[in-house]
Coordinates of C-alpha atoms and ligand atoms in Angstrom, one line a residue:
Chain N
M1 CA -19.5 -8.5 10.3
F2 CA -16.4 -5.8 9.8
D3 CA -13.6 -7.8 9.8
Y4 CA -15.0 -10.4 7.3
N5 CA -16.9 -8.1 5.0
G6 CA -15.3 -4.6 5.6
V7 CA -19.1 -3.0 5.9
P8 CA -19.5 -1.4 9.3
S9 CA -22.6 -1.5 11.1
K10 CA -25.5 0.7 11.1
E11 CA -23.8 1.9 14.8
M12 CA -20.3 2.2 13.8
V13 CA -21.5 4.6 10.8
S14 CA -23.9 6.8 13.0
S15 CA -21.4 6.7 16.0
V16 CA -19.0 9.2 13.7
F17 CA -21.9 11.0 12.1
P18 CA -22.0 15.1 13.6
S19 CA -25.2 16.1 15.2
E20 CA -28.7 16.1 12.8
E21 CA -28.3 20.5 13.9
R22 CA -24.4 20.2 13.3
I23 CA -25.7 18.6 10.0
N24 CA -28.3 21.4 9.4
K25 CA -26.3 24.1 10.0
G26 CA -23.9 23.7 6.8
P27 CA -21.1 21.5 5.3
V28 CA -19.0 19.0 7.6
A29 CA -16.8 16.3 7.7
V30 CA -17.8 12.5 8.3
I31 CA -14.6 10.2 8.7
E32 CA -15.3 7.0 8.9
C33 CA -11.8 5.2 9.9
Y34 CA -12.8 2.3 12.1
K35 CA -9.3 1.4 13.1
E36 CA -5.9 2.1 13.8
I37 CA -3.6 2.2 11.0
P38 CA -0.3 4.5 11.1
C39 CA -1.7 7.1 8.4
N40 CA -2.4 10.5 9.4
P41 CA -2.8 12.7 6.4
C42 CA -6.4 14.2 7.3
A43 CA -5.1 15.8 10.6
T44 CA -1.5 17.3 8.1
S45 CA -4.2 18.5 5.4
C46 CA -7.0 20.1 7.9
K47 CA -6.4 23.8 7.9
V48 CA -8.7 24.7 10.6
G49 CA -7.8 22.7 13.4
A50 CA -10.9 20.9 13.2
I51 CA -9.3 17.4 13.0
K52 CA -6.6 17.4 15.8
P53 CA -2.7 16.4 15.2
F54 CA -2.1 13.0 16.0
D55 CA -0.1 11.9 18.9
D56 CA 1.0 8.5 17.8
I57 CA 0.6 8.1 13.8
N58 CA -2.1 5.0 14.8
D59 CA -4.1 7.4 16.4
L60 CA -7.9 7.8 15.2
P61 CA -9.0 11.3 13.5
D62 CA -10.7 13.4 16.1
I63 CA -12.7 15.7 14.6
N64 CA -14.5 18.5 16.1
H65 CA -17.6 18.7 13.8
E66 CA -18.2 22.6 15.2
A67 CA -14.6 23.3 14.3
C68 CA -14.7 21.5 10.6
T69 CA -15.5 23.8 8.2
G70 CA -16.5 21.7 5.0
C71 CA -13.6 23.0 3.1
S72 CA -13.4 19.3 1.9
V73 CA -9.6 19.8 1.5
C74 CA -9.5 16.2 3.9
V75 CA -11.6 14.4 1.4
S76 CA -9.0 14.1 -1.2
A77 CA -6.3 13.6 0.8
C78 CA -7.5 10.7 2.5
P79 CA -5.9 7.5 1.5
G80 CA -8.4 5.6 2.4
L81 CA -11.0 7.5 0.6
A82 CA -12.8 7.6 3.9
I83 CA -14.1 11.0 4.5
M84 CA -16.9 12.8 2.5
V85 CA -18.6 16.2 3.8
I86 CA -22.2 16.4 4.4
D87 CA -24.6 19.4 4.1
G88 CA -27.7 19.5 5.2
S89 CA -28.6 23.6 5.4
K90 CA -29.9 23.2 1.5
S91 CA -33.3 21.7 1.9
D92 CA -35.4 20.1 4.6
E93 CA -35.9 17.2 2.0
S94 CA -32.1 16.5 1.1
I95 CA -28.8 15.6 2.0
V96 CA -25.9 17.3 0.0
F97 CA -23.0 14.5 0.5
R98 CA -19.7 15.5 -1.5
I99 CA -18.1 12.2 -2.2
P100 CA -14.5 10.9 -3.4
Y101 CA -15.2 9.5 -6.7
E102 CA -12.0 8.0 -8.6
F103 CA -13.1 6.2 -11.3
S104 CA -14.5 7.0 -15.4
P105 CA -16.1 7.9 -16.7
L106 CA -17.0 10.9 -14.3
P107 CA -20.3 11.9 -13.6
Q108 CA -21.8 15.3 -15.5
E109 CA -23.2 18.0 -13.4
N110 CA -27.4 17.7 -13.7
E111 CA -26.9 13.9 -14.3
I112 CA -29.1 11.4 -12.5
V113 CA -26.7 8.7 -11.5
D114 CA -27.6 5.3 -9.3
G115 CA -26.9 5.9 -5.7
L116 CA -25.2 2.9 -4.0
D117 CA -25.3 2.1 0.1
R118 CA -22.1 0.8 1.9
F119 CA -22.8 -2.3 0.4
G120 CA -23.1 -1.0 -2.7
K121 CA -26.2 -1.7 -3.5
K122 CA -28.9 0.8 -5.3
I123 CA -30.7 2.4 -2.8
C124 CA -31.9 5.1 -4.7
E125 CA -31.1 8.0 -7.6
V126 CA -29.4 11.4 -7.1
I127 CA -28.5 13.9 -9.1
V128 CA -25.2 15.0 -9.5
L129 CA -24.7 18.6 -8.5
R130 CA -21.4 19.4 -9.0
V131 CA -17.6 17.4 -9.4
Q132 CA -15.0 18.9 -8.6
N133 CA -11.1 17.8 -9.9
L134 CA -8.9 20.6 -9.3
P135 CA -4.9 20.2 -9.1
Y136 CA -4.4 19.9 -5.8
Q137 CA -6.7 17.4 -5.4
D138 CA -4.5 15.4 -7.4
K139 CA -6.7 13.0 -9.6
T140 CA -9.3 12.4 -6.4
P141 CA -12.5 14.5 -7.8
I142 CA -15.4 15.3 -5.3
I143 CA -19.0 14.9 -6.8
H144 CA -21.6 16.7 -5.0
V145 CA -24.9 15.0 -5.1
E146 CA -28.5 15.8 -4.0
V147 CA -29.8 12.8 -1.7
A148 CA -33.4 12.5 0.2
R149 CA -32.8 13.1 3.6
E150 CA -34.3 9.4 4.1
F151 CA -30.6 8.1 3.0
L152 CA -28.6 9.9 4.9
Y153 CA -26.9 7.0 7.3
D154 CA -27.4 4.8 3.9
F155 CA -25.9 6.6 0.9
R156 CA -22.0 6.4 0.3
N157 CA -21.1 6.1 -3.1
I158 CA -22.9 6.4 -6.5
K159 CA -22.5 4.4 -9.8
V160 CA -22.4 6.2 -13.3
V161 CA -25.5 4.4 -15.7
K162 CA -23.8 4.6 -18.8
Chain X
M1 CA 38.3 -4.1 -10.7
K2 CA 36.4 -1.3 -10.4
T3 CA 35.5 0.1 -6.6
T4 CA 33.1 2.3 -4.9
D5 CA 32.2 3.1 -1.5
I6 CA 29.1 1.3 -0.9
V7 CA 27.0 -0.8 -3.8
I8 CA 23.5 -0.1 -3.1
V9 CA 21.3 -3.7 -4.7
G10 CA 18.2 -2.4 -5.6
G11 CA 16.6 0.7 -6.2
G12 CA 13.5 0.3 -4.9
P13 CA 12.3 2.9 -1.9
A14 CA 15.3 1.9 0.4
G15 CA 17.4 1.8 -2.0
L16 CA 16.8 4.7 -3.0
T17 CA 17.1 6.3 0.6
A18 CA 19.9 4.2 1.9
A19 CA 21.6 6.3 -1.5
I20 CA 20.8 9.6 -0.2
S21 CA 21.5 8.6 3.3
A22 CA 25.4 7.8 1.6
A23 CA 25.5 10.2 -0.6
S24 CA 25.2 13.2 2.0
S25 CA 27.6 11.7 4.0
G26 CA 30.0 12.2 2.1
A27 CA 30.3 8.5 0.2
E28 CA 30.7 7.8 -3.6
V29 CA 27.6 5.3 -4.2
T30 CA 26.6 3.1 -7.0
I31 CA 23.2 1.7 -7.3
F32 CA 22.6 -1.1 -9.2
E33 CA 18.6 -2.0 -10.2
R34 CA 17.8 -5.3 -12.7
S35 CA 14.5 -3.4 -13.9
P36 CA 14.3 -0.8 -16.4
Q37 CA 12.8 1.6 -14.1
I38 CA 13.9 3.0 -10.7
G39 CA 11.5 2.9 -8.4
G40 CA 10.8 -0.7 -7.5
Q41 CA 7.1 -1.0 -6.2
L42 CA 6.8 2.3 -6.4
I43 CA 6.0 3.1 -9.8
K44 CA 3.1 0.7 -10.0
Q45 CA 1.2 2.9 -7.6
T46 CA -1.2 4.7 -8.6
H47 CA -3.3 5.0 -5.5
M48 CA -2.2 7.3 -2.6
F49 CA -0.4 6.3 0.4
F50 CA -1.3 6.0 3.7
G51 CA 1.2 5.9 6.2
S52 CA 3.2 9.2 7.6
E53 CA 3.9 12.8 5.7
K54 CA 7.0 13.0 6.3
Q55 CA 7.2 9.4 4.2
Y56 CA 5.2 11.6 1.6
A57 CA 2.0 10.4 2.5
S58 CA -1.4 10.7 0.3
H59 CA 1.1 11.0 -2.7
R60 CA 0.3 8.4 -5.1
G61 CA 3.0 6.1 -5.0
F62 CA 4.6 6.2 -8.8
R63 CA 5.0 9.9 -7.6
I64 CA 7.3 9.2 -4.4
A65 CA 10.1 7.3 -6.6
D66 CA 10.4 10.3 -9.0
Y67 CA 11.0 12.8 -5.2
L68 CA 13.5 10.8 -4.1
L69 CA 15.0 10.5 -7.5
D70 CA 15.1 14.2 -7.5
E71 CA 16.3 13.9 -3.8
L72 CA 19.3 11.9 -5.2
N73 CA 20.1 14.5 -7.8
K74 CA 21.1 16.9 -5.5
Y75 CA 24.4 14.4 -5.3
K76 CA 24.7 13.7 -8.9
D77 CA 28.5 14.1 -8.7
K78 CA 28.6 11.4 -5.9
V79 CA 25.5 8.7 -7.0
K80 CA 25.9 6.3 -10.3
I81 CA 22.5 4.6 -11.3
Y82 CA 22.6 1.4 -13.7
K83 CA 19.4 0.2 -14.8
N84 CA 18.8 -3.0 -16.5
A85 CA 21.7 -4.4 -14.5
T86 CA 21.0 -7.9 -12.2
V87 CA 23.4 -8.2 -9.3
L88 CA 24.2 -12.0 -10.0
G89 CA 26.4 -12.6 -6.9
I90 CA 28.1 -12.0 -4.0
Y91 CA 31.3 -14.0 -3.3
E92 CA 33.1 -14.3 -0.1
D93 CA 36.0 -11.7 -1.1
G94 CA 33.5 -9.1 -1.5
V95 CA 33.5 -8.8 -5.3
I96 CA 30.1 -9.0 -6.8
T97 CA 28.7 -9.8 -9.9
V98 CA 26.1 -7.8 -11.9
D99 CA 25.0 -8.7 -15.4
L100 CA 24.7 -4.7 -17.1
D101 CA 22.7 -4.8 -19.9
G102 CA 24.4 -8.1 -21.6
E103 CA 27.3 -7.7 -20.4
Y104 CA 29.2 -9.6 -17.0
I105 CA 30.8 -7.1 -14.7
K106 CA 33.1 -7.2 -11.6
M107 CA 33.0 -4.9 -8.8
L108 CA 34.6 -4.7 -5.1
P109 CA 32.7 -2.3 -3.1
K110 CA 33.7 -1.6 0.2
R111 CA 30.7 -1.8 1.5
I112 CA 27.2 -3.4 0.3
I113 CA 23.8 -2.4 1.2
V114 CA 21.4 -5.4 0.2
A115 CA 17.4 -3.6 -0.7
T116 CA 15.9 -6.4 -3.3
G117 CA 12.6 -6.2 -1.8
A118 CA 10.2 -9.2 -2.1
N119 CA 8.6 -12.0 -4.4
E120 CA 5.0 -12.8 -4.4
K121 CA 4.3 -16.6 -2.8
I122 CA 1.7 -18.4 -4.8
I123 CA -0.5 -21.4 -3.0
P124 CA -1.2 -24.6 -4.4
F125 CA -4.9 -26.1 -6.3
P126 CA -5.7 -27.7 -9.1
G127 CA -5.5 -25.7 -12.3
N128 CA -3.2 -23.2 -10.4
D129 CA -0.9 -23.6 -13.5
L130 CA -3.2 -22.6 -16.2
P131 CA -2.4 -19.2 -17.7
G132 CA -4.6 -16.6 -16.6
V133 CA -3.5 -17.3 -12.6
Y134 CA -1.2 -14.1 -12.1
G135 CA 0.4 -12.8 -9.1
A136 CA -1.3 -9.9 -8.0
G137 CA 2.0 -7.9 -8.5
A138 CA 2.1 -9.4 -11.8
V139 CA -1.3 -8.1 -12.9
Q140 CA -0.3 -4.4 -11.3
T141 CA 2.6 -4.2 -13.7
L142 CA 0.9 -5.2 -17.2
M143 CA -2.2 -2.7 -15.5
N144 CA -0.3 0.7 -14.2
V145 CA 3.3 0.1 -16.1
Y146 CA 2.1 -1.3 -19.5
G147 CA -1.3 -0.5 -20.0
V148 CA -2.2 -3.6 -20.7
K149 CA -6.0 -4.8 -19.4
P150 CA -4.9 -8.1 -17.8
A151 CA -8.7 -10.0 -18.5
D152 CA -12.3 -8.8 -18.7
K153 CA -13.4 -10.8 -14.9
V154 CA -11.3 -11.5 -12.0
L155 CA -11.2 -13.6 -8.3
M156 CA -9.1 -12.1 -6.2
V157 CA -7.6 -14.1 -3.6
G158 CA -6.6 -12.5 -0.4
A159 CA -7.8 -9.6 1.8
G160 CA -4.5 -8.2 2.5
N161 CA -3.7 -4.8 1.4
I162 CA -1.8 -5.7 -1.8
G163 CA -5.5 -8.1 -3.0
L164 CA -7.7 -5.1 -1.8
I165 CA -5.9 -2.4 -3.6
V166 CA -5.0 -4.1 -7.1
S167 CA -8.7 -5.1 -6.8
Y168 CA -9.6 -1.4 -6.6
Q169 CA -7.4 -0.7 -9.5
L170 CA -8.6 -3.2 -11.6
M171 CA -11.9 -2.2 -11.5
Q172 CA -10.5 2.0 -11.7
A173 CA -9.0 -0.3 -14.9
G174 CA -12.8 -1.4 -16.2
V175 CA -11.7 -4.7 -15.1
E176 CA -14.8 -6.6 -13.1
V177 CA -13.9 -8.4 -9.8
A178 CA -16.2 -11.1 -9.3
A179 CA -14.9 -11.2 -5.5
I180 CA -12.4 -11.2 -2.9
I181 CA -11.7 -14.0 -1.3
T182 CA -9.9 -14.7 2.2
D183 CA -9.4 -17.5 4.4
L184 CA -9.4 -16.1 7.7
F185 CA -10.7 -12.7 7.4
I186 CA -9.6 -9.4 6.1
T187 CA -6.2 -8.5 6.9
G188 CA -5.5 -5.2 4.8
Y189 CA -6.8 -2.2 6.1
H190 CA -10.6 -1.9 6.4
V191 CA -10.9 1.4 4.9
H192 CA -9.6 0.1 1.5
A193 CA -11.9 -3.1 1.9
S194 CA -14.8 -0.3 2.5
K195 CA -14.5 1.5 -0.3
I196 CA -14.1 -1.9 -2.0
A197 CA -17.0 -3.3 -0.7
R198 CA -19.1 0.3 -1.5
M199 CA -18.7 -0.9 -5.2
G200 CA -20.7 -3.7 -4.6
V201 CA -17.8 -6.0 -4.8
P202 CA -18.4 -9.4 -2.0
I203 CA -15.8 -9.7 0.3
L204 CA -16.1 -13.3 1.4
S205 CA -14.2 -14.9 4.6
G206 CA -13.7 -18.3 5.3
Y207 CA -13.3 -19.0 1.4
T208 CA -10.6 -21.0 -0.2
V209 CA -9.9 -22.4 -3.8
K210 CA -10.7 -25.6 -4.3
E211 CA -10.3 -25.4 -8.3
I212 CA -9.7 -23.7 -10.9
V213 CA -11.5 -25.1 -14.8
G214 CA -10.2 -24.3 -18.3
E215 CA -8.8 -25.7 -21.3
E216 CA -6.5 -24.0 -22.6
Q217 CA -6.7 -21.1 -20.0
V218 CA -8.7 -19.9 -16.9
E219 CA -12.2 -20.1 -17.8
K220 CA -14.2 -21.3 -14.6
A221 CA -12.5 -20.8 -10.7
I222 CA -14.5 -22.9 -8.0
I223 CA -14.3 -21.6 -4.4
A224 CA -15.8 -23.6 -1.3
K225 CA -15.6 -23.0 2.3
I226 CA -13.3 -24.2 4.7
D227 CA -13.5 -24.9 8.2
K228 CA -11.2 -24.6 11.2
Q229 CA -8.4 -27.3 10.1
W230 CA -8.8 -25.5 6.7
N231 CA -10.9 -28.7 5.0
I232 CA -13.1 -28.0 2.4
I233 CA -16.8 -28.2 3.4
E234 CA -19.0 -30.1 0.9
G235 CA -21.8 -28.8 -0.5
T236 CA -20.5 -24.9 -0.2
D237 CA -19.2 -24.5 -3.5
I238 CA -19.7 -21.1 -5.6
E239 CA -18.5 -20.7 -8.9
Y240 CA -17.5 -17.7 -11.0
D241 CA -17.2 -17.5 -14.9
V242 CA -13.8 -15.3 -14.5
D243 CA -10.7 -15.6 -16.6
A244 CA -8.3 -14.7 -14.3
V245 CA -7.6 -15.9 -10.9
C246 CA -4.8 -13.1 -9.2
L247 CA -3.3 -14.3 -6.0
S248 CA -2.1 -12.5 -2.9
V249 CA -1.4 -14.7 -0.4
G250 CA 1.4 -13.2 0.6
L251 CA 5.7 -12.2 -0.1
S252 CA 8.1 -13.5 0.9
P253 CA 11.6 -11.5 1.2
L254 CA 14.1 -11.6 -1.8
V255 CA 17.8 -13.4 0.5
E256 CA 19.5 -15.5 -2.1
L257 CA 22.3 -13.1 -2.3
L258 CA 23.0 -12.2 1.0
G259 CA 22.3 -16.6 2.1
Q260 CA 25.5 -16.6 -0.8
A261 CA 27.3 -14.3 1.3
N262 CA 27.5 -15.5 4.2
C263 CA 24.3 -13.7 6.0
E264 CA 22.5 -15.6 8.9
L265 CA 19.4 -16.1 7.7
R266 CA 16.7 -16.8 10.1
F267 CA 12.8 -18.7 9.5
I268 CA 10.0 -16.0 10.7
S269 CA 6.8 -16.5 9.7
E270 CA 6.0 -13.5 10.8
L271 CA 8.1 -11.3 8.1
G272 CA 7.5 -13.6 5.1
G273 CA 10.0 -16.2 5.7
Y274 CA 14.0 -16.3 5.6
V275 CA 15.3 -13.0 7.0
P276 CA 18.6 -11.4 7.6
I277 CA 20.0 -11.2 11.4
R278 CA 20.7 -7.8 11.4
N279 CA 21.4 -5.1 14.5
L280 CA 20.1 -1.8 14.9
D281 CA 22.1 0.2 12.4
Y282 CA 20.5 -2.6 9.6
R283 CA 24.2 -4.4 9.4
T284 CA 23.9 -7.9 8.7
T285 CA 25.8 -10.7 10.2
N286 CA 28.5 -10.2 7.6
E287 CA 29.9 -7.4 8.6
N288 CA 30.7 -5.5 5.1
I289 CA 27.1 -6.0 3.7
F290 CA 24.1 -4.2 5.3
V291 CA 19.9 -4.2 4.3
A292 CA 17.0 -2.4 4.1
G293 CA 13.8 -2.5 3.4
D294 CA 11.1 -5.8 2.6
I295 CA 14.0 -7.6 2.5
T296 CA 14.3 -7.4 6.3
G297 CA 10.5 -9.0 6.8
I298 CA 7.9 -8.0 4.8
E299 CA 6.6 -4.4 5.8
E300 CA 5.8 -1.0 4.3
A301 CA 7.2 1.9 1.7
S302 CA 7.1 4.0 4.9
S303 CA 9.2 1.9 7.1
A304 CA 11.9 0.8 3.9
M305 CA 12.7 4.4 2.9
V306 CA 13.2 4.8 6.9
E307 CA 15.5 1.7 6.9
G308 CA 16.9 2.9 4.0
Y309 CA 18.4 6.1 5.3
I310 CA 19.3 4.1 8.5
A311 CA 21.2 1.6 6.4
G312 CA 22.6 4.3 4.1
L313 CA 24.5 6.4 7.5
T314 CA 25.6 3.6 9.1
A315 CA 27.2 1.9 6.1
A316 CA 28.9 5.8 4.9
K317 CA 30.1 6.0 8.8
D318 CA 31.7 2.5 8.7
I319 CA 34.1 4.2 5.9
A320 CA 34.7 7.3 7.5
C321 CA 32.1 9.3 5.9
I322 CA 29.9 10.3 9.0
H323 CA 26.6 12.8 8.3
D324 CA 27.0 16.4 9.8
D325 CA 24.0 15.5 12.1
Y326 CA 24.1 11.6 12.7
E327 CA 23.5 11.2 15.5
N328 CA 20.1 13.4 15.8
K329 CA 19.3 11.9 11.9
I330 CA 19.5 7.8 13.8
S331 CA 17.4 8.7 16.6
D332 CA 14.9 10.7 14.7
Y333 CA 15.3 7.2 12.0
R334 CA 14.2 5.2 15.0
N335 CA 11.5 7.1 16.5
Q336 CA 9.6 6.6 13.2
L337 CA 9.8 3.1 12.7
D338 CA 8.9 2.7 16.7
G339 CA 6.2 4.7 15.5
L340 CA 5.3 3.3 12.4
R341 CA 5.4 -0.1 13.5
S342 CA 3.5 0.9 17.3
G343 CA 0.0 0.1 16.3
P344 CA -2.5 -2.5 16.6
H345 CA -2.3 -2.9 13.1
S346 CA 1.4 -4.2 12.9
G347 CA 0.5 -6.5 16.3
R348 CA 2.7 -9.8 13.7
L349 CA 5.0 -7.8 12.8
R350 CA 6.2 -6.4 16.3
Q351 CA 6.3 -9.9 17.0
G352 CA 8.1 -11.5 14.2
I353 CA 11.1 -8.3 15.2
E354 CA 10.9 -9.7 18.5
K355 CA 11.9 -12.9 17.7
L356 CA 14.5 -12.0 15.2
M357 CA 15.9 -9.2 17.5
G358 CA 15.5 -10.5 21.3
G359 CA 15.5 -7.4 22.8
N360 CA 16.9 -5.3 20.6
K361 CA 14.3 -4.2 17.8
Ligands
FAD1 C1 -0.4 -3.2 -4.2 C2 1.1 -2.9 -3.4 C3 0.4 -1.4 -2.7 C4 0.7 -0.8 -1.9 N1 0.4 0.3 -0.9 C5 1.6 0.9 0.2 C6 0.9 1.6 0.7 O1 0.0 2.1 0.1 N2 2.1 2.4 1.4 C7 3.3 2.2 2.1 O2 3.6 2.8 2.4 N3 3.3 1.0 1.4 C8 2.4 0.2 -0.1 N4 3.2 -1.0 -0.5 C9 4.5 -1.7 -0.1 C10 5.8 -0.9 -0.7 O3 5.9 -0.6 -1.8 C11 7.0 -1.3 0.0 O4 7.3 -2.4 1.2 C12 7.9 -0.9 -1.1 O5 8.2 -0.9 -1.8 C13 9.5 -2.2 -0.1 O6 10.3 -1.0 -0.6 P1 11.7 -1.4 -1.2 O7 12.9 -1.4 -1.6 O8 12.4 -2.8 -0.1 O9 11.5 -3.5 -2.2 P2 11.6 -3.1 -3.9 O10 10.3 -1.9 -3.8 O11 10.7 -4.4 -4.0 O12 12.2 -2.8 -4.5 C14 13.5 -3.6 -4.9 C15 14.4 -3.1 -5.8 O13 15.4 -4.6 -5.6 C16 15.4 -4.9 -7.5 N5 15.9 -6.0 -7.5 C17 16.0 -7.5 -6.7 N6 16.8 -8.1 -6.7 C18 18.0 -7.6 -7.5 C19 19.1 -8.2 -8.1 N7 19.6 -9.2 -8.1 N8 19.6 -7.0 -9.0 C20 19.5 -5.7 -9.2 N9 18.3 -5.5 -8.4 C21 17.4 -6.2 -8.0 C22 13.9 -5.3 -7.7 O14 13.7 -5.2 -8.9 C23 13.1 -3.7 -6.8 O15 13.6 -2.6 -8.1 C24 2.3 -1.3 -1.5 C25 2.8 -2.7 -2.0 C26 1.9 -3.2 -2.8 C27 2.4 -4.3 -3.9

């Protein structure tokens, strides 16, 4: 279906996720880039060498989740907005997601917003912990939200409810 | 008559890099750009570009035009840039004619690099002449260059990169996108498709526009499923109440000037239509005329820039303005092009180039 509606299957999604053990240790990047395209900013932006430098510009990103510090520089560098950072170290009940979000109005800290899945369907409500919008991110803000753990593999977007 | 070393037609990414290369080789350059702004397609691209960091990937398109202009500024005593300057013709004796802000001028350059880019294609369906049926490029220009909201609710036709990216930008501008439809499947990059899908916009493959309905302007779009022979399957209609329909069904190279200048053209559908026959130096069959960018076949800004660098170097070399590092630069640029075109996404493009060039890329 991916070629017909742009929504990756559950198997595709779980294949790019780090282990739960790694997720529980602290922030780590998840890269949902499933098709080879001529594009390399994820690798060139990675300051810690966790995303392997490409031999060929068409390579798929190859991330070493153990080496990734979750710094989130790649999240706003990826032109496809295909990267998020997840962190399961804060609580057994929830995961903190850091997702790129390029729409206005931006949500406010502590605001409750809709949590959407990869079809854009509302699956839960989530709380905004932080809105990170620094000059180096060049207008790709990163929103930190707390999401119930059961939605680890489903949550992917937010909708600010006016 | 006015003369110069090299005239560049078109101030998009290909024209600008051609100018940088030629001027840094020591040639005198004149750019004619028909729009009031320099940068071609770049000036309306508010999204981050994919591609190689060598070609400013991850930067927003409109900024790339500024970077190229800054670079060109280093050679400002060699370069003249005219805006609102439409090149009207290239004649057999090498004279070009230009409408410069309403004034008609002639010029006889030693070499010409044509980097005019491409035109949007349209498709026929009942109602396609109603106001509110736009090309995706037009919608992007209205929004991102002039700050005009083109509609309240749009149906996007075409799921290539342009259809996907313009849909995203429409949503950023507060326009609702009812759906994106495509005849076969998603041909743009899946990362762009996924980011639209997760906004809740359906991407429907296997559909075409059946009819657009409206009195004075678009009021309703009716789409339907098609079979393998492209026939509409009865009973599969979906209706959307929209006030605009946006077509992003491909581009075709803008080659009219080349045709007039007796450059041999060939129809290659994989490259978007008629394209000039050219060699590895980006020289056409008219030996004084070079080409670069989308005019050589529809591709990306990244490859357009690399082609521009090559054409600028080779055209300058022709008139004995040889860049200090000519050989290294040429081979580096050729390798970059090979790299950009080597992936699985570029299969059709490679087929097209193969048809055009035979064994020589
Ligand atoms: C929505 C969209 C998104 C895109 N995203 C990306 C991306 O992320 N990454 C990427 O690499 N590429 C991207 N591209 C593609 C890229 O913009 C084009 O491939 C690139 O601009 C082609 O460059 P060019 O210089 O050949 O042509 P253009 O940019 O089209 O420039 C041609 C110029 O020539 C001028 N001109 C034409 N005829 C005449 C004449 N007779 N006299 C004088 N001037 C004339 C035109 O006004 C224009 O300014 C995107 C394109 C679109 C539409």
